[in-house]
């Protein structure tokens, strides 16, 4: 029997994709115990945008969220998404920060760390992989899937070999745009299973409407684990819905063994939660349909909403289609980077500038300049001299590992916020999001002061001087 294992994403990617990562810890804890009884391979609960959203929008400590989930979920492995040397931010961090972050994530309850790099530059993954294994975590190295004249099955098989050599305990095919076609998936999984000796997991989004078909062909080809999201937060720009896939595999050699009745019961909890966020305007009904243009432009769902927001701010929403057409051109100019954080945001912003200003590369964000300089990693194919000249002139291109240019930072950061530190993890929150974390620390202090004052007043009333 070749049972298929399932990673449930409803506590991370599902609500990141549909409601801008706004699900609160208390909403998770109310159903966490039941989710723990399902028998999932793992629950994805942390990483990605959840860390930033906790601090920025919810006034929650992401570390405390993780600890509470770990305390409640006793039987199922907890998983997170990590952007390699970018951690959970949008730039490279020094090795000491990466190592400490990974160590603390595992100490606080994470079992599996899915580690990816936006350029598939293995050099940007090695520090996080090594730190994960040193802390006795499971290092899942990632193929950021895209298509181009150079991104093909053979390219990904060679990449998988390098990931396994780097110490990966498993490999994930991360199809962030939902563009992996069914028969390509079948060929890719078949060749990966013949080439590497670690489990293969498949992660896709339903944005283009083909992920269910892709999952079935991958399952038949021998994929070990798939990512799904319970139906209230499944499909659309999220992962394929859990319950239909579990049902589709019943009485087959791939049967998951998960209880469909229990899954339906848990889904009933999330349905009113989804409706609540829709009424608040956080869940936009426009993201709930299928967007087949994704197959042409390769734009992930989150990137689409960012583009709409940027164009609305410029009063240029009528140029949306032109921007979509410009994105593949910019991507080609920049050496075909996969459109995943942070490259998706960078390519999208450059496309917006090119269209709105009516001249290509008239204005170039500093992030694009740094990318062309080699400070994010190595492009899949070299960028043409003409584009290099247009973007950075005669400046030198760095060929080494970008993080080698960075000095250790932890001691300096710890000293900068010493008056706010309540736990060692605060230093890491500050390292990733300095302004946002500082604002949260100040909020936390103010809330604590209110509580102390309340207790003091109560004691004064009880014991008058």
XYZ file of C-alpha atoms in Angstrom:
465
model
C 0.000 0.000 0.000
C 1.290 3.451 -0.948
C -0.658 5.683 1.431
C -0.447 9.377 0.646
C 0.370 11.655 3.561
C -1.154 15.118 3.915
C 0.161 18.385 5.311
C -2.707 20.684 6.338
C -2.044 24.373 5.635
C -5.105 26.043 7.169
C -3.095 27.646 9.989
C -0.519 29.158 7.592
C -0.656 29.283 3.801
C -4.425 28.868 3.484
C -5.300 31.978 5.474
C -2.234 33.796 4.147
C -3.557 33.228 0.630
C -7.205 34.129 1.290
C -7.418 36.506 4.266
C -4.001 38.197 4.279
C -2.779 36.091 7.241
C -5.289 37.593 9.669
C -6.400 34.468 11.556
C -5.800 34.999 15.272
C -4.134 32.604 17.683
C -7.307 32.235 19.772
C -9.217 31.209 16.626
C -6.611 28.511 15.995
C -6.478 27.204 19.541
C -10.247 26.667 19.630
C -9.967 23.894 16.997
C -6.307 22.832 17.334
C -7.017 19.797 19.520
C -9.444 18.340 16.965
C -6.979 18.961 14.120
C -4.415 17.041 16.158
C -6.695 13.979 16.098
C -6.953 13.810 12.292
C -3.667 12.008 11.689
C -2.054 14.510 9.325
C 1.598 14.093 8.370
C 2.072 17.642 9.659
C 0.304 20.927 10.303
C 1.835 24.010 8.715
C 1.389 26.616 11.437
C 4.193 29.172 11.217
C 6.550 31.065 8.936
C 5.785 32.746 5.640
C 3.905 35.966 6.371
C 2.456 34.810 9.720
C 5.344 36.253 11.733
C 5.057 39.742 10.236
C 1.241 39.708 10.392
C 1.215 38.748 14.087
C 3.350 41.738 15.011
C 2.070 44.250 12.461
C -1.684 43.654 12.405
C -2.710 41.458 15.335
C -0.529 42.758 18.195
C 0.447 39.164 18.907
C 3.811 37.642 19.708
C 4.472 35.018 16.981
C 6.725 33.071 19.357
C 3.947 32.851 21.934
C 1.561 31.644 19.207
C 3.961 28.834 18.379
C 4.362 27.842 22.024
C 0.594 27.742 22.588
C 0.027 25.645 19.461
C 2.800 23.243 20.480
C 1.276 22.865 23.944
C -2.153 22.058 22.443
C -1.054 19.942 19.453
C 0.680 16.998 21.098
C 0.680 14.291 18.419
C 1.146 16.001 15.032
C 4.364 17.455 13.678
C 4.401 21.235 13.332
C 5.848 22.719 10.162
C 6.962 26.167 9.043
C 8.088 27.932 5.855
C 11.479 29.671 5.859
C 12.922 31.807 3.054
C 16.454 30.467 3.397
C 18.939 33.241 4.142
C 15.977 35.694 4.016
C 14.375 33.899 6.996
C 10.890 35.468 7.155
C 11.955 38.847 5.786
C 12.813 40.255 2.391
C 16.612 40.469 2.469
C 19.585 38.320 3.437
C 20.454 38.088 7.124
C 23.856 37.220 8.613
C 24.579 33.591 9.455
C 24.431 34.188 13.222
C 20.859 35.487 12.909
C 19.831 32.578 10.656
C 21.355 29.984 12.967
C 19.796 31.464 16.099
C 16.385 31.861 14.466
C 16.292 28.241 13.322
C 17.447 27.023 16.755
C 14.754 29.033 18.569
C 12.030 27.968 16.111
C 12.764 24.322 16.882
C 13.114 24.971 20.627
C 9.676 26.593 20.635
C 7.959 23.706 18.886
C 8.696 23.423 15.149
C 9.539 19.937 13.865
C 9.845 20.439 10.089
C 11.336 23.516 8.402
C 10.611 23.925 4.708
C 13.520 25.999 3.388
C 13.401 27.711 -0.005
C 15.293 30.326 -1.954
C 13.641 32.607 -4.494
C 16.440 31.935 -7.007
C 16.966 28.231 -6.248
C 20.504 29.257 -5.279
C 21.569 26.360 -3.039
C 24.198 28.572 -1.381
C 21.350 30.529 0.212
C 19.898 27.360 1.769
C 22.935 25.679 3.310
C 23.184 27.659 6.561
C 19.509 27.097 7.401
C 19.687 23.391 6.464
C 22.774 22.851 8.614
C 21.251 24.755 11.569
C 18.008 22.758 11.319
C 19.820 19.437 11.451
C 22.066 20.594 14.284
C 18.948 21.436 16.331
C 17.479 17.967 15.521
C 14.819 19.361 13.212
C 13.726 17.969 9.844
C 15.221 20.027 6.994
C 12.932 20.044 3.970
C 14.770 21.688 1.079
C 12.646 23.206 -1.647
C 12.454 23.461 -5.414
C 10.819 26.810 -6.246
C 8.959 25.704 -9.358
C 8.635 27.898 -12.420
C 8.823 27.504 -16.198
C 11.088 29.181 -18.734
C 13.357 28.151 -21.612
C 15.822 26.846 -18.994
C 13.513 25.589 -16.239
C 12.625 22.038 -17.203
C 12.434 18.598 -15.588
C 16.153 17.918 -16.062
C 17.011 21.265 -14.391
C 14.920 20.331 -11.343
C 16.353 16.813 -11.116
C 19.875 18.260 -11.009
C 18.738 20.784 -8.399
C 17.261 17.974 -6.293
C 20.615 16.162 -6.336
C 22.315 19.290 -4.959
C 19.648 19.676 -2.276
C 20.093 16.071 -1.155
C 23.885 16.535 -1.080
C 23.360 19.630 1.082
C 21.694 17.518 3.762
C 17.977 17.718 2.908
C 15.848 15.197 4.826
C 13.073 15.603 2.231
C 12.407 17.734 -0.852
C 9.361 19.856 -1.594
C 8.240 20.920 -5.064
C 6.871 24.381 -4.298
C 4.477 25.402 -7.079
C 3.593 28.839 -5.699
C 1.772 30.024 -8.831
C -0.222 26.854 -9.513
C 1.372 26.341 -12.935
C 2.763 22.813 -12.626
C 0.862 20.844 -15.273
C -0.391 17.313 -14.494
C 1.741 15.325 -16.937
C 4.817 17.433 -16.186
C 4.251 16.658 -12.503
C 4.053 12.967 -13.312
C 7.375 13.077 -15.194
C 9.065 15.245 -12.560
C 7.999 13.136 -9.574
C 8.880 9.901 -11.402
C 12.405 11.122 -12.168
C 12.914 12.588 -8.688
C 11.937 9.279 -7.066
C 14.509 7.513 -9.240
C 17.226 10.078 -8.531
C 17.082 11.020 -4.849
C 16.576 8.849 -1.789
C 14.447 11.210 0.321
C 10.643 11.744 0.492
C 9.084 14.088 -2.090
C 6.322 16.528 -1.111
C 4.178 18.600 -3.478
C 2.817 22.045 -2.660
C 0.602 23.869 -5.138
C -2.080 26.563 -5.323
C -5.465 26.266 -7.000
C -5.151 29.726 -8.593
C -5.189 28.480 -12.192
C -7.662 25.647 -11.515
C -5.365 22.685 -12.293
C -3.801 21.764 -8.946
C -6.240 18.896 -8.218
C -5.356 17.277 -11.554
C -1.667 17.844 -10.889
C -1.922 16.256 -7.447
C -3.579 13.123 -8.820
C -0.883 12.557 -11.456
C 1.835 13.231 -8.863
C 0.210 10.725 -6.492
C 0.138 8.091 -9.222
C 3.823 8.826 -9.887
C 4.711 8.145 -6.259
C 4.766 11.510 -4.469
C 4.900 10.914 -0.719
C 3.123 13.958 0.725
C 0.767 16.656 -0.592
C -0.313 19.993 0.873
C -4.039 20.685 1.196
C -6.329 23.136 3.014
C -9.704 22.380 4.578
C -12.478 23.461 2.212
C -13.564 26.776 3.868
C -10.041 28.051 3.179
C -9.161 25.707 0.304
C -9.044 26.107 -3.490
C -8.968 29.617 -5.078
C -5.500 31.080 -4.409
C -5.028 28.586 -1.569
C -4.178 24.867 -1.707
C -6.598 22.253 -3.101
C -9.312 21.415 -0.564
C -8.512 18.571 1.831
C -11.826 16.713 2.006
C -12.372 16.109 -1.756
C -8.847 14.734 -2.168
C -9.229 12.445 0.828
C -12.566 11.242 -0.609
C -11.093 10.744 -4.093
C -8.488 8.333 -2.726
C -10.856 6.163 -0.655
C -10.711 2.462 -1.637
C -7.564 2.997 -3.701
C -3.987 1.964 -2.922
C -3.253 5.627 -2.166
C -5.937 5.997 0.546
C -4.890 8.550 3.180
C -6.583 6.848 6.120
C -7.996 10.191 7.317
C -11.550 10.295 8.702
C -13.753 12.222 6.276
C -16.436 12.734 8.938
C -13.939 14.310 11.337
C -12.579 16.538 8.557
C -16.114 17.696 7.727
C -16.778 18.442 11.388
C -13.614 20.534 11.633
C -14.430 22.327 8.371
C -17.763 23.365 9.911
C -15.792 25.343 12.512
C -13.904 27.325 9.858
C -16.909 28.154 7.641
C -18.356 30.969 9.827
C -14.805 32.177 10.406
C -14.357 32.589 6.652
C -17.708 34.399 6.422
C -16.663 36.745 9.211
C -13.523 37.793 7.335
C -15.513 38.185 4.134
C -17.920 40.571 5.874
C -14.934 42.526 7.173
C -13.733 42.923 3.597
C -10.495 41.030 4.248
C -11.540 38.073 2.101
C -12.116 39.506 -1.351
C -14.617 37.396 -3.348
C -12.527 38.116 -6.469
C -9.791 35.744 -5.254
C -12.230 32.846 -4.914
C -12.511 32.086 -8.624
C -10.110 30.472 -11.061
C -7.687 32.740 -12.918
C -6.383 30.794 -15.935
C -4.183 33.765 -16.919
C -1.855 32.540 -14.173
C -0.750 29.846 -16.628
C 0.430 32.586 -18.998
C 1.827 35.211 -16.624
C 2.878 32.905 -13.741
C 1.707 35.478 -11.207
C 0.948 34.007 -7.740
C -2.345 34.995 -6.096
C -0.703 37.180 -3.446
C 1.252 39.014 -6.112
C -1.970 39.787 -8.018
C -3.480 41.526 -4.992
C -0.247 43.488 -4.462
C -0.334 44.688 -8.080
C -3.942 45.807 -7.757
C -3.054 47.722 -4.577
C -0.045 49.438 -6.196
C -2.045 50.466 -9.268
C -4.969 51.732 -7.182
C -2.589 53.955 -5.200
C -1.311 55.388 -8.497
C -4.833 55.803 -9.902
C -3.820 53.468 -12.728
C -5.932 50.358 -12.245
C -6.875 50.571 -15.936
C -3.263 49.541 -16.719
C -3.577 46.200 -14.894
C -3.593 44.074 -18.070
C -0.549 45.925 -19.459
C 1.314 45.270 -16.220
C 0.467 41.569 -16.431
C 1.868 41.527 -19.969
C 5.001 43.351 -18.809
C 5.805 40.905 -15.983
C 7.089 38.048 -18.236
C 9.239 40.581 -20.134
C 10.834 41.874 -16.924
C 11.331 38.314 -15.719
C 13.136 37.415 -18.962
C 15.319 40.538 -18.665
C 16.297 39.529 -15.128
C 17.365 35.955 -15.937
C 14.035 34.162 -15.355
C 13.783 34.297 -11.545
C 10.922 32.242 -10.063
C 8.076 34.524 -8.988
C 8.139 33.850 -5.262
C 8.875 36.155 -2.300
C 10.811 38.411 -2.528
C 11.389 38.167 -6.312
C 7.654 38.254 -7.109
C 7.261 41.612 -5.367
C 10.411 42.983 -6.993
C 9.509 41.917 -10.538
C 5.923 43.124 -10.070
C 6.997 46.551 -8.837
C 9.418 46.959 -11.738
C 6.662 46.029 -14.202
C 4.377 48.651 -12.621
C 7.083 51.332 -12.966
C 7.778 50.379 -16.585
C 4.105 50.664 -17.556
C 3.126 53.763 -15.563
C 6.210 55.773 -16.559
C 5.931 54.711 -20.198
C 9.643 53.907 -20.379
C 11.260 50.625 -19.368
C 13.716 50.883 -16.447
C 13.441 54.668 -16.227
C 12.999 54.115 -12.493
C 14.524 51.066 -10.802
C 13.927 50.104 -7.127
C 17.048 49.594 -5.007
C 16.096 45.920 -4.515
C 16.268 45.287 -8.282
C 19.630 47.055 -8.455
C 20.957 44.887 -5.628
C 19.635 41.768 -7.344
C 21.432 42.676 -10.585
C 24.586 43.330 -8.517
C 24.411 39.709 -7.287
C 23.405 40.563 -3.726
C 20.421 38.189 -3.694
C 22.147 35.282 -5.409
C 22.787 33.905 -8.863
C 20.171 34.352 -11.639
C 19.157 31.193 -13.484
C 20.707 32.593 -16.674
C 23.092 35.552 -16.922
C 21.452 38.954 -17.338
C 22.327 40.587 -20.647
C 24.962 43.330 -20.678
C 22.389 45.760 -22.066
C 20.017 45.279 -19.108
C 22.879 45.318 -16.597
C 24.130 48.595 -18.044
C 20.650 50.110 -17.982
C 20.055 49.158 -14.327
C 23.440 49.514 -12.561
C 25.718 51.150 -15.140
C 29.335 50.090 -14.665
C 28.987 48.873 -11.087
C 30.663 45.562 -10.241
C 28.642 42.338 -9.975
C 29.331 40.207 -6.891
C 29.860 36.500 -7.653
C 30.084 35.048 -4.143
C 27.495 33.921 -1.600
C 25.611 37.115 -0.663
C 25.568 36.409 3.096
C 29.386 36.299 3.147
C 29.287 40.094 2.890
C 27.331 40.416 6.157
C 28.849 40.858 9.618
C 27.336 39.113 12.694
C 24.532 41.227 14.138
C 22.967 39.560 17.178
C 25.014 41.320 19.882
C 24.500 44.720 18.283
C 20.742 44.163 17.934
C 20.448 42.899 21.503
C 22.071 46.067 22.784
C 19.772 48.285 20.687
C 16.593 46.960 22.329
C 17.866 45.944 25.779
C 15.144 47.986 27.529
C 12.397 46.012 25.748
C 13.717 42.451 25.941
C 11.421 40.061 27.816
C 12.645 36.900 26.067
C 15.662 36.062 23.931
C 13.364 35.605 20.922
C 12.606 39.357 20.984
C 16.057 39.993 19.516
C 15.142 37.851 16.502
C 11.779 39.578 16.038
C 13.643 42.888 16.009
C 16.292 41.546 13.609
C 13.618 40.636 11.050
C 11.224 43.578 11.395
C 12.907 46.388 13.385
C 10.207 49.072 13.193
C 7.246 46.696 13.413
C 8.752 44.735 16.320
C 9.671 47.900 18.223
C 6.119 49.162 17.907
C 4.837 45.821 19.210
C 7.286 45.882 22.145
C 6.036 49.348 23.092
C 2.430 48.134 22.839
C 3.284 45.105 25.004
C 4.906 47.310 27.623
C 1.920 49.667 27.687
C -0.493 46.746 28.086
C 1.591 45.331 30.904
C 1.637 48.737 32.610
C -2.176 48.896 32.401
C -2.467 45.474 34.037
C 0.032 46.413 36.776
C -1.915 49.603 37.475
C -5.181 47.680 37.627
C -3.695 45.256 40.162
C -2.220 48.122 42.171
C -5.573 49.941 42.322
C -7.294 46.732 43.366
C -4.782 46.198 46.166
C -5.207 49.792 47.349
C -8.972 49.330 47.579
C -8.576 46.035 49.429
C -5.838 47.213 51.741
C -6.246 50.998 52.290
C -3.256 52.713 53.767
